[in-house]
Short mmCIF file of C-alpha atoms and ligand atoms in Angstrom, two decimals:
data_model
loop_
_atom_site.label_atom_id
_atom_site.label_comp_id
_atom_site.label_asym_id
_atom_site.label_seq_id
_atom_site.Cartn_x
_atom_site.Cartn_y
_atom_site.Cartn_z
CA UNK A 1 0.00 0.00 0.00
CA UNK A 2 1.46 3.34 -1.09
CA UNK A 3 0.27 6.61 0.43
CA UNK A 4 1.04 9.92 -1.30
CA UNK A 5 0.31 13.44 -0.01
CA UNK A 6 -0.99 16.04 -2.48
CA UNK A 7 -1.36 18.95 -0.08
CA UNK A 8 -3.92 20.02 2.54
CA UNK A 9 -5.94 16.80 3.19
CA UNK A 10 -5.51 15.27 -0.27
CA UNK A 11 -4.16 11.76 0.00
CA UNK A 12 -3.79 9.11 -2.69
CA UNK A 13 -3.73 5.48 -1.62
CA UNK A 14 -2.58 2.88 -4.12
CA UNK A 15 -3.52 -0.65 -3.22
CA UNK A 16 -4.52 -3.83 -5.06
CA UNK A 17 -3.78 -1.96 -8.30
CA UNK A 18 -6.42 0.71 -7.59
CA UNK A 19 -5.85 4.42 -7.02
CA UNK A 20 -8.02 5.96 -4.33
CA UNK A 21 -7.94 9.73 -3.79
CA UNK A 22 -9.28 11.27 -0.58
CA UNK A 23 -10.51 14.89 -0.35
CA UNK A 24 -9.03 16.39 -3.53
CA UNK A 25 -8.11 20.06 -3.07
CA UNK A 26 -5.20 20.42 -5.44
CA UNK A 27 -5.70 22.99 -8.22
CA UNK A 28 -6.80 25.83 -5.86
CA UNK A 29 -3.88 25.10 -3.52
CA UNK A 30 -0.88 27.25 -4.39
CA UNK A 31 1.39 24.89 -2.48
CA UNK A 32 0.31 22.02 -4.79
CA UNK A 33 0.69 23.90 -8.08
CA UNK A 34 3.29 21.43 -9.36
CA UNK A 35 0.88 18.48 -9.07
CA UNK A 36 -0.55 17.39 -12.43
CA UNK A 37 -4.13 16.40 -11.59
CA UNK A 38 -4.62 14.94 -15.08
CA UNK A 39 -1.93 12.34 -14.49
CA UNK A 40 -3.37 10.98 -11.24
CA UNK A 41 -5.43 8.23 -12.97
CA UNK A 42 -7.85 7.97 -10.10
CA UNK A 43 -10.29 5.05 -9.72
CA UNK A 44 -12.16 6.34 -6.66
CA UNK A 45 -12.63 9.75 -5.04
CA UNK A 46 -13.60 9.59 -1.38
CA UNK A 47 -15.08 12.77 0.12
CA UNK A 48 -15.24 13.21 3.90
CA UNK A 49 -17.55 16.25 3.88
CA UNK A 50 -18.81 19.02 1.62
CA UNK A 51 -16.39 21.85 2.31
CA UNK A 52 -14.60 23.32 -0.71
CA UNK A 53 -11.16 22.52 0.69
CA UNK A 54 -12.08 18.80 0.44
CA UNK A 55 -13.97 18.57 -2.83
CA UNK A 56 -12.47 21.19 -5.17
CA UNK A 57 -11.21 18.79 -7.85
CA UNK A 58 -13.66 15.92 -7.30
CA UNK A 59 -16.07 16.72 -10.14
CA UNK A 60 -13.30 17.30 -12.69
CA UNK A 61 -11.45 14.12 -11.72
CA UNK A 62 -14.62 12.01 -11.65
CA UNK A 63 -15.62 13.22 -15.13
CA UNK A 64 -12.19 13.23 -16.81
CA UNK A 65 -10.85 10.03 -15.23
CA UNK A 66 -14.05 8.05 -15.00
CA UNK A 67 -13.58 7.78 -11.24
CA UNK A 68 -16.29 6.73 -8.79
CA UNK A 69 -17.21 9.25 -6.08
CA UNK A 70 -17.92 7.74 -2.68
CA UNK A 71 -19.31 9.89 0.11
CA UNK A 72 -22.40 10.34 2.21
CA UNK A 73 -25.83 10.13 0.57
CA UNK A 74 -26.34 13.89 0.35
CA UNK A 75 -23.00 14.64 -1.29
CA UNK A 76 -23.37 11.74 -3.72
CA UNK A 77 -26.85 13.02 -4.68
CA UNK A 78 -25.35 16.48 -5.36
CA UNK A 79 -22.81 14.93 -7.76
CA UNK A 80 -25.53 12.87 -9.41
CA UNK A 81 -27.29 16.15 -10.25
CA UNK A 82 -24.05 17.32 -11.89
CA UNK A 83 -24.26 14.40 -14.31
CA UNK A 84 -21.79 12.05 -12.65
CA UNK A 85 -22.91 8.45 -12.94
CA UNK A 86 -20.21 6.52 -11.11
CA UNK A 87 -21.26 7.09 -7.53
CA UNK A 88 -21.57 5.11 -4.34
CA UNK A 89 -23.49 6.51 -1.36
CA UNK A 90 -22.67 5.47 2.18
CA UNK A 91 -23.49 6.78 5.60
CA UNK A 92 -22.09 6.70 9.10
CA UNK A 93 -21.54 3.26 10.59
CA UNK A 94 -21.72 1.50 7.24
CA UNK A 95 -19.20 -0.94 5.83
CA UNK A 96 -18.83 -1.74 2.13
CA UNK A 97 -16.62 -4.18 0.27
CA UNK A 98 -14.96 -2.56 -2.77
CA UNK A 99 -12.58 -4.20 -5.25
CA UNK A 100 -9.62 -2.60 -3.40
CA UNK A 101 -10.73 -3.59 0.12
CA UNK A 102 -13.27 -2.78 2.79
CA UNK A 103 -14.33 0.74 3.74
CA UNK A 104 -15.95 1.59 7.04
CA UNK A 105 -17.50 5.03 7.24
CA UNK A 106 -17.06 6.48 10.72
CA UNK A 107 -18.13 9.55 12.67
CA UNK A 108 -16.40 12.89 12.49
CA UNK A 109 -17.34 15.90 14.58
CA UNK A 110 -17.33 18.86 12.19
CA UNK A 111 -19.84 20.47 9.78
CA UNK A 112 -20.66 19.81 6.14
CA UNK A 113 -22.23 22.10 3.57
CA UNK A 114 -21.58 22.12 -0.17
CA UNK A 115 -20.15 25.25 -1.87
CA UNK A 116 -23.56 26.34 -3.28
CA UNK A 117 -25.20 26.08 0.14
CA UNK A 118 -26.71 22.61 -0.39
CA UNK A 119 -26.90 20.55 2.78
CA UNK A 120 -23.85 18.28 2.82
CA UNK A 121 -25.04 15.58 5.20
CA UNK A 122 -22.92 14.61 8.18
CA UNK A 123 -19.14 14.77 8.01
CA UNK A 124 -17.30 11.47 8.28
CA UNK A 125 -14.03 9.61 8.10
CA UNK A 126 -13.05 6.38 6.38
CA UNK A 127 -11.18 3.25 7.41
CA UNK A 128 -9.69 1.30 4.52
CA UNK A 129 -8.76 -2.27 5.26
CA UNK A 130 -7.34 -5.07 3.14
CA UNK A 131 -4.47 -7.58 3.26
CA UNK A 132 -1.94 -4.77 2.63
CA UNK A 133 -2.93 -2.72 5.66
CA UNK A 134 -5.51 -0.80 7.63
CA UNK A 135 -5.60 3.00 7.39
CA UNK A 136 -7.87 5.56 9.06
CA UNK A 137 -8.52 8.77 7.13
CA UNK A 138 -10.20 10.98 9.73
CA UNK A 139 -11.33 13.88 7.54
CA UNK A 140 -11.94 17.15 9.35
CA UNK A 141 -12.86 16.34 12.91
CA UNK A 142 -12.59 17.35 16.51
CA UNK A 143 -11.27 14.86 19.00
CA UNK A 144 -14.25 12.74 20.01
CA UNK A 145 -14.86 9.74 22.26
CA UNK A 146 -16.23 7.94 19.18
CA UNK A 147 -12.61 7.40 18.15
CA UNK A 148 -12.25 4.86 20.96
CA UNK A 149 -14.59 2.58 19.04
CA UNK A 150 -12.14 2.53 16.14
CA UNK A 151 -9.40 1.27 18.46
CA UNK A 152 -11.76 -1.42 19.69
CA UNK A 153 -12.77 -2.97 16.39
CA UNK A 154 -9.82 -2.25 14.11
CA UNK A 155 -6.07 -2.75 14.32
CA UNK A 156 -4.76 0.26 12.46
CA UNK A 157 -1.38 0.44 10.75
CA UNK A 158 -1.63 4.16 10.05
CA UNK A 159 -3.88 7.12 10.86
CA UNK A 160 -4.20 10.24 8.70
CA UNK A 161 -5.25 12.97 11.12
CA UNK A 162 -5.80 16.72 10.88
CA UNK A 163 -3.33 18.62 13.06
CA UNK A 164 -3.86 22.25 12.03
CA UNK A 165 -6.14 23.24 14.92
CA UNK A 166 -8.71 26.10 14.67
CA UNK A 167 -11.10 24.16 12.35
CA UNK A 168 -10.14 20.64 13.51
CA UNK A 169 -8.02 18.84 16.07
CA UNK A 170 -4.63 20.34 16.77
CA UNK A 171 -1.43 18.48 17.58
CA UNK A 172 -2.26 17.86 21.25
CA UNK A 173 -5.67 16.39 20.48
CA UNK A 174 -4.21 14.33 17.62
CA UNK A 175 -1.85 12.72 20.15
CA UNK A 176 -4.81 11.85 22.39
CA UNK A 177 -6.67 10.52 19.33
CA UNK A 178 -3.68 8.34 18.50
CA UNK A 179 -4.01 6.79 21.98
CA UNK A 180 -7.76 6.26 21.58
CA UNK A 181 -7.47 4.57 18.20
CA UNK A 182 -4.41 2.63 19.36
CA UNK A 183 -2.22 3.69 16.44
CA UNK A 184 1.17 5.33 16.98
CA UNK A 185 1.95 6.04 13.34
CA UNK A 186 0.28 9.22 12.09
CA UNK A 187 0.42 11.26 8.90
CA UNK A 188 -0.56 14.85 9.75
CA UNK A 189 -2.76 16.74 7.28
CA UNK A 190 -4.89 19.94 7.20
CA UNK A 191 -2.09 22.28 8.30
CA UNK A 192 -0.15 25.22 6.80
CA UNK A 193 -2.48 25.62 3.78
CA UNK A 194 -4.04 28.80 5.19
CA UNK A 195 -2.81 31.19 7.93
CA UNK A 196 -5.29 30.01 10.62
CA UNK A 197 -3.93 26.45 10.47
CA UNK A 198 -0.22 27.17 10.61
CA UNK A 199 1.73 24.58 12.57
CA UNK A 200 5.28 24.54 13.95
CA UNK A 201 6.22 21.30 12.18
CA UNK A 202 9.36 20.51 14.19
CA UNK A 203 7.57 21.14 17.47
CA UNK A 204 4.67 18.90 16.38
CA UNK A 205 7.06 16.06 15.49
CA UNK A 206 8.84 16.49 18.85
CA UNK A 207 5.55 16.42 20.76
CA UNK A 208 4.60 13.14 19.08
CA UNK A 209 8.07 11.75 19.79
CA UNK A 210 7.75 12.69 23.47
CA UNK A 211 4.57 10.58 23.55
CA UNK A 212 6.42 7.64 21.90
CA UNK A 213 4.57 8.23 18.63
CA UNK A 214 5.61 8.97 15.07
CA UNK A 215 4.24 12.01 13.23
CA UNK A 216 4.99 11.93 9.50
CA UNK A 217 4.68 15.25 7.67
CA UNK A 218 5.05 14.54 3.96
CA UNK A 219 6.02 17.13 1.41
CA UNK A 220 3.62 17.53 -1.51
CA UNK A 221 4.09 14.58 -3.85
CA UNK A 222 5.99 12.59 -1.22
CA UNK A 223 4.85 9.10 -0.26
CA UNK A 224 5.33 6.30 2.22
CA UNK A 225 4.83 2.57 1.79
CA UNK A 226 3.03 0.42 4.31
NI1 NI B 1 -14.15 21.20 6.73
MN1 MN B 2 -11.21 21.47 5.91
#
């Protein structure tokens, strides 16, 4: 399983020969201007919630790359009205077997509205599990006791958590989350894109280290292998 960071919360997971993109916000992100969206060859676009900084490139990628959009029922319905046919609706608590592995759709504590004001359903996160690994993509979320459930029924290899604070968890809460989900290997996302979510990266890494945890902050286009 290969995990590549494309800026903000945009993460590409390659597994079982499929390419799964989470929360694409690439072309409006100055920091990601060197990423060629057209070359991503995406099979699935997973959307955690309706905010622009998580969906910006979803429609274009779905249409130009024949990718399937997976999200909550309300967001999927919105894309259906835009003429996208490859869609799969889910909702919180649900599990679905895809050709690349199993997805469980879990709670996030945040908000969700689409850019034109359409109700965006409830925000969520995704857990992807197959024989290559088990990864939690939290989406935008506060720290919440619900995360303890994830530690109870999954053995995670990696968690992708927001660390930018202000709109989501910050570094301190991400460390507590890492305890609750029982996963000490974390990729931090949702930081440094905009001024309100600026993070002292070295300090964040040190804080994780002091808690016997690993915080991985990838550069744009960088990847790790599980
Ligand atoms: Ni958001
Ligand atoms: Mn966001």
